[in-house]
Amino acid sequence: AVATYKPEMFKDIFGPTTNTISTSVSAPKRFGSSLKKMNIPKKKKIVEDSQGPVNIMDDINKTINKQEEASYECPFCFEELVPPYPEELRKAIEETKKKQSMLEETQRKNYETKVIKEKAEGKVYIEPFMLDKESLSEHDRKIVCHMHKMELELKPLARERGYPEHIDFDSLKSRIEGFKSDLLDIIHGQVESDYFLEEKRKIKQLGANKARDTAELINYFQHTLPGYYGMKGMEIIMKIVGDLFLEKELDKSKCHPLRPFEYIQRVLVPECGIRLIEKDMKVDKKKAKKIMEESIEFGKKYSL
């Protein structure tokens, strides 16, 4: 049999039961007059100070605009150049700006002529004016680029390391002629050159053909630059030394296993570099050689 349960059976546990559910809601209690009225202050109108955020941003924007107007973009490498400029760079920029202005004016006049012609022909669509910023010749664009690298990068670096800030390439001929006897002693074998000994060692180790392949030639070029005199200095020194010795003193027997022009480039050019730096920096040959090797990277940039 299924057990049945009646509600009254649980009255001892849950208390008396009722069949009615009260739905009345008690009225909220009213607070007496003893409660003070809350005084909420009125919202004050905020008055922005004359030096508030908006005005500060205006000042910043004006400053940025002034800087943008004053700065100059290199027409070759597009680096932004910010004044003040060294005098030589300032002159180069001003000269380039004049050329740019003249070219722009010419472009605008040509465009106006084109528009008049096309309107007369009844054309509906006319192409808008587009300024050709690269109308300057490559030579003119490179002038400013070379100048700002020289004035803003290389000269400060030269001052930091004690290198000459200016090299008088025109004086190299007379300076090299001043130690011509040193070079003759090397050519005639009376004084050993570390550079010639190294070339002999390489050719013996690699063989003549291997020593002249492209990779080795690049390596020679990297290590025989006359330091901070750079590529330009190397070319001038080769020309001077060639004129002095190529036809009169240098023959195959003295240059072997190098060819005469190889001997000039790989032996006499660095020997000249050491002696030039020795005089520039007022140091001995050992120190001059070290400076030359350390300043090769500077010399590459100097020749840009």
CSV table of C-alpha atoms in Angstrom, one decimal:
chain,number,residue,atom,x,y,z
A,1,ALA,CA,0.0,0.0,0.0
A,2,VAL,CA,1.2,3.5,-0.8
A,3,ALA,CA,1.6,5.7,2.2
A,4,THR,CA,-0.4,9.0,2.2
A,5,TYR,CA,0.5,12.2,4.0
A,6,LYS,CA,-1.8,14.9,5.2
A,7,PRO,CA,-0.6,18.5,5.8
A,8,GLU,CA,-1.7,18.4,9.5
A,9,MET,CA,0.9,15.7,10.0
A,10,PHE,CA,3.7,18.3,9.7
A,11,LYS,CA,2.3,21.0,12.0
A,12,ASP,CA,4.5,19.9,14.8
A,13,ILE,CA,7.5,20.5,12.6
A,14,PHE,CA,6.7,23.6,10.6
A,15,GLY,CA,4.1,25.1,12.8
A,16,PRO,CA,0.4,25.7,12.0
A,17,THR,CA,-0.5,25.8,8.4
A,18,THR,CA,-2.9,28.3,6.7
A,19,ASN,CA,-4.7,28.3,3.5
A,20,THR,CA,-4.6,32.1,2.9
A,21,ILE,CA,-1.6,34.0,1.7
A,22,SER,CA,-1.4,37.7,2.6
A,23,THR,CA,-0.9,40.0,-0.3
A,24,SER,CA,-1.0,43.2,1.6
A,25,VAL,CA,2.0,45.5,1.6
A,26,SER,CA,2.8,47.5,4.6
A,27,ALA,CA,2.8,51.3,4.0
A,28,PRO,CA,6.1,52.9,4.2
A,29,LYS,CA,6.9,54.7,7.4
A,30,ARG,CA,6.8,58.5,7.2
A,31,PHE,CA,9.8,60.2,8.6
A,32,GLY,CA,9.1,62.9,11.0
A,33,SER,CA,9.9,66.6,10.6
A,34,SER,CA,13.0,66.1,12.7
A,35,LEU,CA,14.9,64.9,9.6
A,36,LYS,CA,16.8,67.9,8.2
A,37,LYS,CA,16.5,68.7,4.6
A,38,MET,CA,19.6,67.8,2.7
A,39,ASN,CA,21.3,70.8,1.0
A,40,ILE,CA,22.9,69.7,-2.3
A,41,PRO,CA,25.2,72.4,-3.6
A,42,LYS,CA,24.5,73.5,-7.1
A,43,LYS,CA,26.9,72.4,-9.8
A,44,LYS,CA,29.3,75.2,-10.4
A,45,LYS,CA,30.1,76.3,-14.0
A,46,ILE,CA,33.6,75.3,-14.9
A,47,VAL,CA,35.5,78.2,-16.4
A,48,GLU,CA,38.6,77.1,-18.3
A,49,ASP,CA,41.7,78.9,-17.5
A,50,SER,CA,43.3,80.9,-20.3
A,51,GLN,CA,46.2,78.4,-20.1
A,52,GLY,CA,44.0,75.3,-20.2
A,53,PRO,CA,44.5,72.2,-22.2
A,54,VAL,CA,43.1,73.6,-25.5
A,55,ASN,CA,45.5,76.6,-25.4
A,56,ILE,CA,48.4,74.4,-24.5
A,57,MET,CA,47.7,72.1,-27.5
A,58,ASP,CA,47.5,75.2,-29.7
A,59,ASP,CA,50.9,76.3,-28.5
A,60,ILE,CA,52.4,72.8,-29.2
A,61,ASN,CA,50.9,72.7,-32.7
A,62,LYS,CA,52.2,76.2,-33.4
A,63,THR,CA,55.7,75.1,-32.3
A,64,ILE,CA,55.5,71.9,-34.4
A,65,ASN,CA,54.4,73.9,-37.4
A,66,LYS,CA,57.2,76.4,-37.0
A,67,GLN,CA,59.7,73.5,-36.8
A,68,GLU,CA,58.3,71.9,-39.9
A,69,GLU,CA,58.5,75.2,-41.7
A,70,ALA,CA,62.1,75.7,-40.6
A,71,SER,CA,63.3,72.2,-41.3
A,72,TYR,CA,64.5,71.1,-44.7
A,73,GLU,CA,64.2,67.7,-46.3
A,74,CYS,CA,67.4,66.5,-48.0
A,75,PRO,CA,66.4,66.1,-51.7
A,76,PHE,CA,68.6,63.0,-52.1
A,77,CYS,CA,68.3,60.8,-48.9
A,78,PHE,CA,65.1,62.6,-47.6
A,79,GLU,CA,66.5,63.0,-44.1
A,80,GLU,CA,64.9,65.9,-42.2
A,81,LEU,CA,67.4,68.5,-41.4
A,82,VAL,CA,66.6,70.8,-38.5
A,83,PRO,CA,68.4,74.2,-37.9
A,84,PRO,CA,70.5,75.7,-36.8
A,85,TYR,CA,72.9,74.6,-39.6
A,86,PRO,CA,76.6,75.0,-39.9
A,87,GLU,CA,77.5,77.8,-42.3
A,88,GLU,CA,78.6,75.6,-45.2
A,89,LEU,CA,75.4,73.5,-45.0
A,90,ARG,CA,73.3,76.6,-44.7
A,91,LYS,CA,74.7,78.0,-47.9
A,92,ALA,CA,74.2,74.7,-49.7
A,93,ILE,CA,70.6,74.5,-48.6
A,94,GLU,CA,69.9,78.1,-49.6
A,95,GLU,CA,71.4,77.6,-53.0
A,96,THR,CA,69.4,74.4,-53.5
A,97,LYS,CA,66.2,76.1,-52.4
A,98,LYS,CA,66.7,78.8,-55.0
A,99,LYS,CA,67.1,76.2,-57.7
A,100,GLN,CA,64.1,74.3,-56.5
A,101,SER,CA,62.0,77.5,-56.4
A,102,MET,CA,63.0,78.3,-60.0
A,103,LEU,CA,62.2,74.8,-61.2
A,104,GLU,CA,58.8,74.9,-59.4
A,105,GLU,CA,58.0,78.3,-61.0
A,106,THR,CA,58.8,76.8,-64.4
A,107,GLN,CA,56.6,73.8,-63.7
A,108,ARG,CA,53.7,76.0,-62.7
A,109,LYS,CA,54.0,78.2,-65.8
A,110,ASN,CA,54.1,75.2,-68.0
A,111,TYR,CA,51.0,73.8,-66.3
A,112,GLU,CA,49.1,77.1,-66.7
A,113,THR,CA,50.0,77.1,-70.5
A,114,LYS,CA,48.8,73.5,-70.7
A,115,VAL,CA,45.5,74.3,-68.9
A,116,ILE,CA,44.8,77.2,-71.3
A,117,LYS,CA,45.4,75.0,-74.3
A,118,GLU,CA,43.2,72.2,-73.0
A,119,LYS,CA,40.4,74.5,-72.2
A,120,ALA,CA,40.5,76.0,-75.6
A,121,GLU,CA,40.3,72.5,-77.0
A,122,GLY,CA,37.1,71.9,-75.0
A,123,LYS,CA,38.5,69.3,-72.7
A,124,VAL,CA,36.2,68.6,-69.7
A,125,TYR,CA,38.7,66.9,-67.4
A,126,ILE,CA,42.0,68.6,-66.8
A,127,GLU,CA,44.7,66.9,-64.7
A,128,PRO,CA,45.5,68.7,-61.4
A,129,PHE,CA,48.9,70.2,-60.9
A,130,MET,CA,51.5,67.8,-59.5
A,131,LEU,CA,54.8,69.3,-58.4
A,132,ASP,CA,57.8,67.2,-59.5
A,133,LYS,CA,60.0,67.4,-56.4
A,134,GLU,CA,62.7,65.4,-58.2
A,135,SER,CA,63.2,67.8,-61.0
A,136,LEU,CA,66.6,68.8,-59.5
A,137,SER,CA,69.5,67.1,-61.2
A,138,GLU,CA,71.1,64.2,-59.3
A,139,HIS,CA,74.3,66.3,-58.9
A,140,ASP,CA,72.4,69.2,-57.2
A,141,ARG,CA,70.5,66.8,-54.9
A,142,LYS,CA,73.8,65.1,-53.9
A,143,ILE,CA,75.4,68.4,-52.9
A,144,VAL,CA,73.2,69.0,-49.9
A,145,CYS,CA,73.3,65.3,-49.0
A,146,HIS,CA,77.1,65.2,-49.0
A,147,MET,CA,77.2,68.5,-47.1
A,148,HIS,CA,74.9,67.5,-44.3
A,149,LYS,CA,76.7,64.2,-43.8
A,150,MET,CA,80.0,66.0,-43.7
A,151,GLU,CA,78.9,68.9,-41.4
A,152,LEU,CA,76.5,67.0,-39.1
A,153,GLU,CA,78.1,63.6,-38.9
A,154,LEU,CA,81.7,63.4,-40.1
A,155,LYS,CA,83.2,66.6,-38.8
A,156,PRO,CA,81.9,66.1,-35.2
A,157,LEU,CA,83.2,62.5,-35.4
A,158,ALA,CA,86.6,63.8,-36.6
A,159,ARG,CA,86.7,66.3,-33.7
A,160,GLU,CA,85.9,63.5,-31.3
A,161,ARG,CA,88.7,61.2,-32.6
A,162,GLY,CA,91.2,63.9,-33.3
A,163,TYR,CA,91.2,63.5,-37.1
A,164,PRO,CA,91.6,66.6,-39.4
A,165,GLU,CA,88.2,68.2,-40.0
A,166,HIS,CA,89.4,69.4,-43.4
A,167,ILE,CA,91.8,67.6,-45.8
A,168,ASP,CA,93.7,69.7,-48.3
A,169,PHE,CA,93.8,67.2,-51.2
A,170,ASP,CA,95.5,69.8,-53.4
A,171,SER,CA,98.6,69.7,-51.2
A,172,LEU,CA,99.1,65.9,-51.4
A,173,LYS,CA,101.4,66.1,-54.4
A,174,SER,CA,104.0,68.3,-52.6
A,175,ARG,CA,103.6,66.4,-49.4
A,176,ILE,CA,104.2,63.0,-51.1
A,177,GLU,CA,107.2,64.4,-53.0
A,178,GLY,CA,108.5,65.4,-49.6
A,179,PHE,CA,109.0,61.7,-48.6
A,180,LYS,CA,109.7,60.4,-52.1
A,181,SER,CA,113.1,59.0,-50.9
A,182,ASP,CA,111.2,56.8,-48.3
A,183,LEU,CA,109.2,55.3,-51.2
A,184,LEU,CA,112.2,54.7,-53.3
A,185,ASP,CA,113.9,52.8,-50.5
A,186,ILE,CA,110.8,50.6,-50.3
A,187,ILE,CA,110.8,50.1,-54.1
A,188,HIS,CA,114.5,49.2,-54.3
A,189,GLY,CA,114.2,46.8,-51.3
A,190,GLN,CA,116.4,48.8,-49.0
A,191,VAL,CA,113.5,49.1,-46.5
A,192,GLU,CA,111.0,46.3,-46.0
A,193,SER,CA,107.3,47.1,-46.4
A,194,ASP,CA,104.9,45.0,-44.2
A,195,TYR,CA,102.3,45.5,-47.0
A,196,PHE,CA,104.6,44.0,-49.7
A,197,LEU,CA,105.5,41.1,-47.4
A,198,GLU,CA,101.8,40.4,-46.8
A,199,GLU,CA,101.1,40.4,-50.5
A,200,LYS,CA,103.9,37.9,-51.2
A,201,ARG,CA,102.6,35.7,-48.5
A,202,LYS,CA,99.0,35.7,-49.8
A,203,ILE,CA,100.0,35.0,-53.4
A,204,LYS,CA,102.3,32.1,-52.2
A,205,GLN,CA,99.4,30.7,-50.1
A,206,LEU,CA,96.5,31.2,-52.6
A,207,GLY,CA,98.2,31.3,-55.9
A,208,ALA,CA,98.3,34.3,-58.3
A,209,ASN,CA,94.9,33.6,-59.9
A,210,LYS,CA,93.1,33.0,-56.6
A,211,ALA,CA,94.7,36.1,-55.1
A,212,ARG,CA,93.2,38.2,-57.9
A,213,ASP,CA,89.6,36.9,-57.8
A,214,THR,CA,86.8,39.3,-57.0
A,215,ALA,CA,86.5,38.4,-53.3
A,216,GLU,CA,90.2,39.0,-52.7
A,217,LEU,CA,90.2,42.2,-54.7
A,218,ILE,CA,87.4,43.6,-52.5
A,219,ASN,CA,89.4,42.5,-49.4
A,220,TYR,CA,92.5,44.3,-50.7
A,221,PHE,CA,90.4,47.4,-51.4
A,222,GLN,CA,89.0,47.4,-47.8
A,223,HIS,CA,92.4,47.1,-46.2
A,224,THR,CA,94.6,49.4,-48.4
A,225,LEU,CA,92.5,52.6,-48.1
A,226,PRO,CA,94.7,55.3,-46.6
A,227,GLY,CA,92.5,55.7,-43.5
A,228,TYR,CA,90.5,58.9,-43.1
A,229,TYR,CA,91.8,60.1,-46.5
A,230,GLY,CA,89.2,57.8,-48.0
A,231,MET,CA,88.5,56.8,-51.5
A,232,LYS,CA,89.2,60.2,-52.9
A,233,GLY,CA,92.6,60.3,-51.2
A,234,MET,CA,93.4,56.9,-52.5
A,235,GLU,CA,92.7,57.9,-56.1
A,236,ILE,CA,94.7,61.1,-55.8
A,237,ILE,CA,97.7,59.2,-54.1
A,238,MET,CA,97.6,56.5,-56.8
A,239,LYS,CA,97.8,59.2,-59.5
A,240,ILE,CA,100.6,61.1,-57.8
A,241,VAL,CA,102.7,57.9,-57.1
A,242,GLY,CA,102.0,56.6,-60.6
A,243,ASP,CA,103.4,59.8,-62.1
A,244,LEU,CA,106.4,59.6,-59.9
A,245,PHE,CA,107.4,56.0,-60.3
A,246,LEU,CA,105.4,54.0,-62.8
A,247,GLU,CA,107.6,54.5,-65.9
A,248,LYS,CA,110.9,55.3,-64.2
A,249,GLU,CA,111.3,53.1,-61.2
A,250,LEU,CA,108.7,50.4,-61.2
A,251,ASP,CA,109.5,47.4,-63.3
A,252,LYS,CA,108.3,43.8,-63.1
A,253,SER,CA,111.4,42.6,-61.2
A,254,LYS,CA,110.8,45.2,-58.4
A,255,CYS,CA,107.1,44.5,-58.1
A,256,HIS,CA,107.1,40.7,-58.5
A,257,PRO,CA,104.9,38.9,-57.8
A,258,LEU,CA,102.6,41.9,-58.1
A,259,ARG,CA,101.9,43.9,-61.2
A,260,PRO,CA,103.1,47.5,-61.2
A,261,PHE,CA,99.6,49.0,-60.7
A,262,GLU,CA,98.9,46.4,-58.0
A,263,TYR,CA,102.1,47.4,-56.3
A,264,ILE,CA,101.1,51.0,-56.2
A,265,GLN,CA,97.6,50.3,-54.8
A,266,ARG,CA,98.5,47.6,-52.3
A,267,VAL,CA,101.9,48.8,-51.1
A,268,LEU,CA,102.7,52.4,-51.9
A,269,VAL,CA,99.3,53.9,-51.2
A,270,PRO,CA,99.1,52.6,-47.7
A,271,GLU,CA,102.8,53.5,-47.1
A,272,CYS,CA,101.9,57.0,-48.2
A,273,GLY,CA,98.8,57.0,-45.9
A,274,ILE,CA,101.0,56.1,-42.9
A,275,ARG,CA,103.4,59.0,-43.6
A,276,LEU,CA,100.6,61.5,-44.2
A,277,ILE,CA,98.8,60.5,-41.0
A,278,GLU,CA,102.1,60.5,-39.1
A,279,LYS,CA,102.5,64.2,-40.0
A,280,ASP,CA,98.8,65.1,-39.4
A,281,MET,CA,98.6,63.6,-36.0
A,282,LYS,CA,102.2,64.1,-34.9
A,283,VAL,CA,102.8,60.5,-34.0
A,284,ASP,CA,105.3,57.8,-34.8
A,285,LYS,CA,104.8,55.3,-37.7
A,286,LYS,CA,103.5,52.5,-35.6
A,287,LYS,CA,100.7,54.7,-34.1
A,288,ALA,CA,100.0,56.2,-37.5
A,289,LYS,CA,99.5,52.8,-39.0
A,290,LYS,CA,97.0,51.9,-36.2
A,291,ILE,CA,95.1,55.2,-36.7
A,292,MET,CA,95.0,54.5,-40.5
A,293,GLU,CA,93.5,51.1,-39.9
A,294,GLU,CA,91.0,52.4,-37.3
A,295,SER,CA,89.9,55.3,-39.5
A,296,ILE,CA,89.2,53.2,-42.7
A,297,GLU,CA,85.4,53.2,-42.0
A,298,PHE,CA,85.5,56.9,-41.4
A,299,GLY,CA,87.4,57.3,-44.7
A,300,LYS,CA,84.7,55.4,-46.6
A,301,LYS,CA,82.0,57.8,-45.4
A,302,TYR,CA,84.2,60.9,-45.9
A,303,SER,CA,84.5,60.0,-49.6
A,304,LEU,CA,80.7,59.8,-50.1
